[in-house]
Amino acid sequence: MTVKAPRNGSISRTTRETDIRCEIDLDGPGERSIRTGLGFLDHMLDALSTHSGVSIRIACTGDLHVDDHHTVEDVAIALGQALDAALGDRAGIARFGWAIVPLDEALSRASIDLATRAGGYVDLGLKREAIGGVACENLSHFFRSLAASGRFTIHVDVLKGENDHHRVESAFKAAALALRQAIALSGTQGVPSTKGVL
Ligand SMILES: [Mn+2]
């Protein structure tokens, strides 16, 4: 097994609900062009790109006249598929990453295992119905959809915080820092698994 080079992924995904073009480069340098039609989601993806160091270009035209659900879900699916493509056979990566990140009074923990067992375990503990046009239920759904299509495990827990914008933003920053560690090249060519395969 050898490390994929360059570590990038490109996904075009069109359904009757959304039309998405997504390109990512794991080795950054965190350049980004993000237009999902949902300002708050753009803000969170901007944080994800900035703090993970992963360059993200994503453009989505979604059925926002219905609501935000299809757009949030499909952006997560496309991003996960691009991440999976960029990782290739996952040789040479650190595999695990974790972070605890504050944003003012809010504090979030994220832990990632890039082995290919998909699972998103998310507790954001939000009180508001929506933030910036994104339903709060769709924000936890974002992480679960990302983990499913990206084929990795992520645990995200907001440990404290009064302000829901702060809670979500600290969660995305924690996920970003955990991802930065997990995708980092370890200097070995093999996969970090006792099974010899991820
Ligand atoms: Mn903010």
PDB file of C-alpha atoms and ligand atoms in Angstrom:
ATOM      1  CA  MET A   1       0.000   0.000   0.000  1.00  0.00           C
ATOM      2  CA  THR A   2       1.194   3.502  -0.774  1.00  0.00           C
ATOM      3  CA  VAL A   3      -0.035   6.933   0.215  1.00  0.00           C
ATOM      4  CA  LYS A   4      -2.405   8.398  -2.363  1.00  0.00           C
ATOM      5  CA  ALA A   5      -1.002  11.483  -4.090  1.00  0.00           C
ATOM      6  CA  PRO A   6      -2.395  14.026  -4.425  1.00  0.00           C
ATOM      7  CA  ARG A   7      -4.883  13.397  -1.635  1.00  0.00           C
ATOM      8  CA  ASN A   8      -7.888  14.988  -3.282  1.00  0.00           C
ATOM      9  CA  GLY A   9     -11.446  14.044  -4.091  1.00  0.00           C
ATOM     10  CA  SER A  10     -14.048  15.426  -6.478  1.00  0.00           C
ATOM     11  CA  ILE A  11     -17.742  14.636  -6.373  1.00  0.00           C
ATOM     12  CA  SER A  12     -20.648  15.753  -8.549  1.00  0.00           C
ATOM     13  CA  ARG A  13     -23.988  14.719  -7.145  1.00  0.00           C
ATOM     14  CA  THR A  14     -27.349  15.619  -8.647  1.00  0.00           C
ATOM     15  CA  THR A  15     -30.732  14.511  -7.403  1.00  0.00           C
ATOM     16  CA  ARG A  16     -34.216  15.927  -7.705  1.00  0.00           C
ATOM     17  CA  GLU A  17     -33.521  17.780  -4.446  1.00  0.00           C
ATOM     18  CA  THR A  18     -29.976  19.126  -4.788  1.00  0.00           C
ATOM     19  CA  ASP A  19     -27.216  19.757  -7.318  1.00  0.00           C
ATOM     20  CA  ILE A  20     -23.764  19.680  -5.733  1.00  0.00           C
ATOM     21  CA  ARG A  21     -20.191  19.993  -6.882  1.00  0.00           C
ATOM     22  CA  CYS A  22     -17.586  19.294  -4.194  1.00  0.00           C
ATOM     23  CA  GLU A  23     -13.789  19.224  -4.396  1.00  0.00           C
ATOM     24  CA  ILE A  24     -11.452  18.751  -1.475  1.00  0.00           C
ATOM     25  CA  ASP A  25      -7.703  18.486  -0.959  1.00  0.00           C
ATOM     26  CA  LEU A  26      -6.556  17.019   2.341  1.00  0.00           C
ATOM     27  CA  ASP A  27      -3.201  18.728   2.103  1.00  0.00           C
ATOM     28  CA  GLY A  28      -4.805  22.091   1.831  1.00  0.00           C
ATOM     29  CA  PRO A  29      -3.749  24.706   2.515  1.00  0.00           C
ATOM     30  CA  GLY A  30      -7.283  25.237   3.763  1.00  0.00           C
ATOM     31  CA  GLU A  31      -8.376  27.281   0.750  1.00  0.00           C
ATOM     32  CA  ARG A  32     -12.123  27.376   0.524  1.00  0.00           C
ATOM     33  CA  SER A  33     -15.003  28.396  -1.655  1.00  0.00           C
ATOM     34  CA  ILE A  34     -18.257  27.463   0.025  1.00  0.00           C
ATOM     35  CA  ARG A  35     -21.728  28.290  -1.243  1.00  0.00           C
ATOM     36  CA  THR A  36     -24.528  26.064   0.010  1.00  0.00           C
ATOM     37  CA  GLY A  37     -27.295  28.662   0.027  1.00  0.00           C
ATOM     38  CA  LEU A  38     -27.399  28.444   3.831  1.00  0.00           C
ATOM     39  CA  GLY A  39     -25.298  31.116   5.490  1.00  0.00           C
ATOM     40  CA  PHE A  40     -24.891  29.341   8.790  1.00  0.00           C
ATOM     41  CA  LEU A  41     -23.859  26.076   7.113  1.00  0.00           C
ATOM     42  CA  ASP A  42     -21.324  28.034   5.035  1.00  0.00           C
ATOM     43  CA  HIS A  43     -19.997  29.535   8.279  1.00  0.00           C
ATOM     44  CA  MET A  44     -19.577  26.064   9.831  1.00  0.00           C
ATOM     45  CA  LEU A  45     -17.921  24.588   6.717  1.00  0.00           C
ATOM     46  CA  ASP A  46     -15.623  27.591   6.634  1.00  0.00           C
ATOM     47  CA  ALA A  47     -14.588  26.736  10.201  1.00  0.00           C
ATOM     48  CA  LEU A  48     -14.204  23.055   9.279  1.00  0.00           C
ATOM     49  CA  SER A  49     -11.895  23.897   6.365  1.00  0.00           C
ATOM     50  CA  THR A  50      -9.900  26.531   8.221  1.00  0.00           C
ATOM     51  CA  HIS A  51      -9.152  24.419  11.269  1.00  0.00           C
ATOM     52  CA  SER A  52      -8.710  21.052   9.546  1.00  0.00           C
ATOM     53  CA  GLY A  53      -6.406  22.528   6.902  1.00  0.00           C
ATOM     54  CA  VAL A  54      -8.463  20.716   4.251  1.00  0.00           C
ATOM     55  CA  SER A  55      -9.218  22.789   1.165  1.00  0.00           C
ATOM     56  CA  ILE A  56     -12.945  22.632   0.449  1.00  0.00           C
ATOM     57  CA  ARG A  57     -14.754  23.879  -2.630  1.00  0.00           C
ATOM     58  CA  ILE A  58     -18.457  23.225  -2.545  1.00  0.00           C
ATOM     59  CA  ALA A  59     -21.353  24.685  -4.469  1.00  0.00           C
ATOM     60  CA  CYS A  60     -24.887  23.519  -3.838  1.00  0.00           C
ATOM     61  CA  THR A  61     -28.175  24.493  -5.409  1.00  0.00           C
ATOM     62  CA  GLY A  62     -30.846  22.900  -3.267  1.00  0.00           C
ATOM     63  CA  ASP A  63     -34.596  22.917  -2.819  1.00  0.00           C
ATOM     64  CA  LEU A  64     -34.568  25.540  -0.069  1.00  0.00           C
ATOM     65  CA  HIS A  65     -38.187  26.380  -0.959  1.00  0.00           C
ATOM     66  CA  VAL A  66     -39.000  23.051   0.739  1.00  0.00           C
ATOM     67  CA  ASP A  67     -36.692  23.537   3.721  1.00  0.00           C
ATOM     68  CA  ASP A  68     -33.017  23.194   4.619  1.00  0.00           C
ATOM     69  CA  HIS A  69     -33.018  19.417   5.209  1.00  0.00           C
ATOM     70  CA  HIS A  70     -32.052  18.117   1.758  1.00  0.00           C
ATOM     71  CA  THR A  71     -29.328  20.721   1.355  1.00  0.00           C
ATOM     72  CA  VAL A  72     -27.694  20.031   4.739  1.00  0.00           C
ATOM     73  CA  GLU A  73     -27.909  16.264   4.298  1.00  0.00           C
ATOM     74  CA  ASP A  74     -26.680  16.194   0.697  1.00  0.00           C
ATOM     75  CA  VAL A  75     -23.815  18.610   1.363  1.00  0.00           C
ATOM     76  CA  ALA A  76     -22.699  16.255   4.145  1.00  0.00           C
ATOM     77  CA  ILE A  77     -23.011  13.222   1.847  1.00  0.00           C
ATOM     78  CA  ALA A  78     -21.007  14.871  -0.947  1.00  0.00           C
ATOM     79  CA  LEU A  79     -18.348  16.083   1.466  1.00  0.00           C
ATOM     80  CA  GLY A  80     -18.087  12.610   2.990  1.00  0.00           C
ATOM     81  CA  GLN A  81     -17.798  10.980  -0.437  1.00  0.00           C
ATOM     82  CA  ALA A  82     -15.075  13.447  -1.427  1.00  0.00           C
ATOM     83  CA  LEU A  83     -13.247  12.737   1.832  1.00  0.00           C
ATOM     84  CA  ASP A  84     -13.501   8.984   1.256  1.00  0.00           C
ATOM     85  CA  ALA A  85     -12.140   9.420  -2.282  1.00  0.00           C
ATOM     86  CA  ALA A  86      -9.307  11.646  -1.049  1.00  0.00           C
ATOM     87  CA  LEU A  87      -8.276   9.111   1.591  1.00  0.00           C
ATOM     88  CA  GLY A  88      -7.940   6.302  -0.955  1.00  0.00           C
ATOM     89  CA  ASP A  89      -7.035   3.048   0.802  1.00  0.00           C
ATOM     90  CA  ARG A  90      -6.177   5.095   3.915  1.00  0.00           C
ATOM     91  CA  ALA A  91      -2.544   4.029   3.952  1.00  0.00           C
ATOM     92  CA  GLY A  92      -0.091   6.171   5.876  1.00  0.00           C
ATOM     93  CA  ILE A  93      -2.594   8.138   7.953  1.00  0.00           C
ATOM     94  CA  ALA A  94      -2.612   8.663  11.704  1.00  0.00           C
ATOM     95  CA  ARG A  95      -6.203   7.282  11.706  1.00  0.00           C
ATOM     96  CA  PHE A  96      -7.232   8.675  15.130  1.00  0.00           C
ATOM     97  CA  GLY A  97      -7.809  12.279  16.098  1.00  0.00           C
ATOM     98  CA  TRP A  98      -9.403  14.057  19.014  1.00  0.00           C
ATOM     99  CA  ALA A  99      -9.838  17.590  20.291  1.00  0.00           C
ATOM    100  CA  ILE A 100     -11.535  19.622  22.983  1.00  0.00           C
ATOM    101  CA  VAL A 101     -12.221  23.138  21.766  1.00  0.00           C
ATOM    102  CA  PRO A 102     -13.747  26.175  23.492  1.00  0.00           C
ATOM    103  CA  LEU A 103     -15.580  29.086  21.964  1.00  0.00           C
ATOM    104  CA  ASP A 104     -16.094  31.528  24.790  1.00  0.00           C
ATOM    105  CA  GLU A 105     -18.344  29.739  27.320  1.00  0.00           C
ATOM    106  CA  ALA A 106     -19.015  26.744  25.034  1.00  0.00           C
ATOM    107  CA  LEU A 107     -16.793  23.652  25.052  1.00  0.00           C
ATOM    108  CA  SER A 108     -16.941  20.712  22.645  1.00  0.00           C
ATOM    109  CA  ARG A 109     -15.184  17.394  22.279  1.00  0.00           C
ATOM    110  CA  ALA A 110     -14.751  15.468  19.028  1.00  0.00           C
ATOM    111  CA  SER A 111     -13.079  12.118  18.485  1.00  0.00           C
ATOM    112  CA  ILE A 112     -12.509  10.465  15.107  1.00  0.00           C
ATOM    113  CA  ASP A 113     -11.458   6.996  13.940  1.00  0.00           C
ATOM    114  CA  LEU A 114     -10.950   6.853  10.175  1.00  0.00           C
ATOM    115  CA  ALA A 115     -11.328   3.093  10.059  1.00  0.00           C
ATOM    116  CA  THR A 116     -14.135   2.319   7.669  1.00  0.00           C
ATOM    117  CA  ARG A 117     -16.829   1.556  10.224  1.00  0.00           C
ATOM    118  CA  ALA A 118     -19.295   4.364   9.702  1.00  0.00           C
ATOM    119  CA  GLY A 119     -20.999   5.883  12.707  1.00  0.00           C
ATOM    120  CA  GLY A 120     -21.885   9.354  13.936  1.00  0.00           C
ATOM    121  CA  TYR A 121     -22.650   9.748  17.633  1.00  0.00           C
ATOM    122  CA  VAL A 122     -23.623  13.329  18.230  1.00  0.00           C
ATOM    123  CA  ASP A 123     -24.980  15.269  21.197  1.00  0.00           C
ATOM    124  CA  LEU A 124     -25.086  18.999  20.554  1.00  0.00           C
ATOM    125  CA  GLY A 125     -27.702  19.686  23.228  1.00  0.00           C
ATOM    126  CA  LEU A 126     -29.221  22.667  21.448  1.00  0.00           C
ATOM    127  CA  LYS A 127     -32.193  24.598  22.801  1.00  0.00           C
ATOM    128  CA  ARG A 128     -33.111  26.672  19.750  1.00  0.00           C
ATOM    129  CA  GLU A 129     -35.275  25.339  16.921  1.00  0.00           C
ATOM    130  CA  ALA A 130     -32.977  26.735  14.233  1.00  0.00           C
ATOM    131  CA  ILE A 131     -29.849  28.841  13.717  1.00  0.00           C
ATOM    132  CA  GLY A 132     -29.591  31.055  10.655  1.00  0.00           C
ATOM    133  CA  GLY A 133     -32.178  29.083   8.706  1.00  0.00           C
ATOM    134  CA  VAL A 134     -30.655  25.688   9.589  1.00  0.00           C
ATOM    135  CA  ALA A 135     -32.842  23.494  11.807  1.00  0.00           C
ATOM    136  CA  CYS A 136     -30.874  22.377  14.856  1.00  0.00           C
ATOM    137  CA  GLU A 137     -31.894  18.755  14.250  1.00  0.00           C
ATOM    138  CA  ASN A 138     -30.151  18.972  10.878  1.00  0.00           C
ATOM    139  CA  LEU A 139     -26.846  20.003  12.453  1.00  0.00           C
ATOM    140  CA  SER A 140     -26.467  16.715  14.324  1.00  0.00           C
ATOM    141  CA  HIS A 141     -27.774  15.000  11.178  1.00  0.00           C
ATOM    142  CA  PHE A 142     -24.931  16.665   9.261  1.00  0.00           C
ATOM    143  CA  PHE A 143     -22.277  14.901  11.334  1.00  0.00           C
ATOM    144  CA  ARG A 144     -24.073  11.542  11.074  1.00  0.00           C
ATOM    145  CA  SER A 145     -24.448  11.841   7.290  1.00  0.00           C
ATOM    146  CA  LEU A 146     -20.810  12.922   6.932  1.00  0.00           C
ATOM    147  CA  ALA A 147     -19.627   9.881   8.916  1.00  0.00           C
ATOM    148  CA  ALA A 148     -21.866   7.513   6.947  1.00  0.00           C
ATOM    149  CA  SER A 149     -20.715   8.633   3.498  1.00  0.00           C
ATOM    150  CA  GLY A 150     -17.123   9.266   4.601  1.00  0.00           C
ATOM    151  CA  ARG A 151     -16.998   5.801   6.205  1.00  0.00           C
ATOM    152  CA  PHE A 152     -15.566   6.808   9.566  1.00  0.00           C
ATOM    153  CA  THR A 153     -16.545   6.994  13.217  1.00  0.00           C
ATOM    154  CA  ILE A 154     -17.054  10.341  14.916  1.00  0.00           C
ATOM    155  CA  HIS A 155     -18.226  11.226  18.385  1.00  0.00           C
ATOM    156  CA  VAL A 156     -19.176  14.853  18.921  1.00  0.00           C
ATOM    157  CA  ASP A 157     -20.322  16.111  22.313  1.00  0.00           C
ATOM    158  CA  VAL A 158     -20.931  19.668  23.366  1.00  0.00           C
ATOM    159  CA  LEU A 159     -19.862  19.591  27.001  1.00  0.00           C
ATOM    160  CA  LYS A 160     -21.174  23.016  28.005  1.00  0.00           C
ATOM    161  CA  GLY A 161     -22.256  26.402  26.723  1.00  0.00           C
ATOM    162  CA  GLU A 162     -25.195  28.791  26.943  1.00  0.00           C
ATOM    163  CA  ASN A 163     -25.202  30.141  23.393  1.00  0.00           C
ATOM    164  CA  ASP A 164     -26.315  27.688  20.710  1.00  0.00           C
ATOM    165  CA  HIS A 165     -24.295  29.412  17.963  1.00  0.00           C
ATOM    166  CA  HIS A 166     -21.212  29.009  20.163  1.00  0.00           C
ATOM    167  CA  ARG A 167     -22.089  25.390  20.955  1.00  0.00           C
ATOM    168  CA  VAL A 168     -22.340  24.397  17.294  1.00  0.00           C
ATOM    169  CA  GLU A 169     -19.311  26.384  16.200  1.00  0.00           C
ATOM    170  CA  SER A 170     -17.110  24.872  18.915  1.00  0.00           C
ATOM    171  CA  ALA A 171     -18.354  21.418  17.828  1.00  0.00           C
ATOM    172  CA  PHE A 172     -17.346  22.052  14.202  1.00  0.00           C
ATOM    173  CA  LYS A 173     -13.962  23.393  15.311  1.00  0.00           C
ATOM    174  CA  ALA A 174     -13.377  20.346  17.496  1.00  0.00           C
ATOM    175  CA  ALA A 175     -14.329  18.072  14.594  1.00  0.00           C
ATOM    176  CA  ALA A 176     -11.959  20.013  12.345  1.00  0.00           C
ATOM    177  CA  LEU A 177      -8.999  19.636  14.704  1.00  0.00           C
ATOM    178  CA  ALA A 178      -9.750  15.942  15.229  1.00  0.00           C
ATOM    179  CA  LEU A 179      -9.912  15.477  11.451  1.00  0.00           C
ATOM    180  CA  ARG A 180      -6.620  17.342  10.973  1.00  0.00           C
ATOM    181  CA  GLN A 181      -4.916  14.845  13.320  1.00  0.00           C
ATOM    182  CA  ALA A 182      -6.594  11.756  11.881  1.00  0.00           C
ATOM    183  CA  ILE A 183      -5.730  12.511   8.223  1.00  0.00           C
ATOM    184  CA  ALA A 184      -2.150  13.513   9.055  1.00  0.00           C
ATOM    185  CA  LEU A 185       0.483  11.356   7.414  1.00  0.00           C
ATOM    186  CA  SER A 186       2.240   9.223   9.995  1.00  0.00           C
ATOM    187  CA  GLY A 187       5.370   8.622   7.941  1.00  0.00           C
ATOM    188  CA  THR A 188       4.572   4.956   7.386  1.00  0.00           C
ATOM    189  CA  GLN A 189       3.196   3.419   4.201  1.00  0.00           C
ATOM    190  CA  GLY A 190       0.958   0.802   5.792  1.00  0.00           C
ATOM    191  CA  VAL A 191      -2.420   1.183   7.420  1.00  0.00           C
ATOM    192  CA  PRO A 192      -2.541   1.645  11.205  1.00  0.00           C
ATOM    193  CA  SER A 193      -4.545  -1.457  12.021  1.00  0.00           C
ATOM    194  CA  THR A 194      -3.812  -4.778  13.653  1.00  0.00           C
ATOM    195  CA  LYS A 195      -5.853  -6.312  10.820  1.00  0.00           C
ATOM    196  CA  GLY A 196      -3.626  -4.722   8.177  1.00  0.00           C
ATOM    197  CA  VAL A 197      -6.571  -3.077   6.493  1.00  0.00           C
ATOM    198  CA  LEU A 198      -8.914  -0.217   7.334  1.00  0.00           C
TER     199      LEU A 198
HETATM  200 MN    MN B   1     -19.721  32.248  14.603  1.00  0.00          MN
END
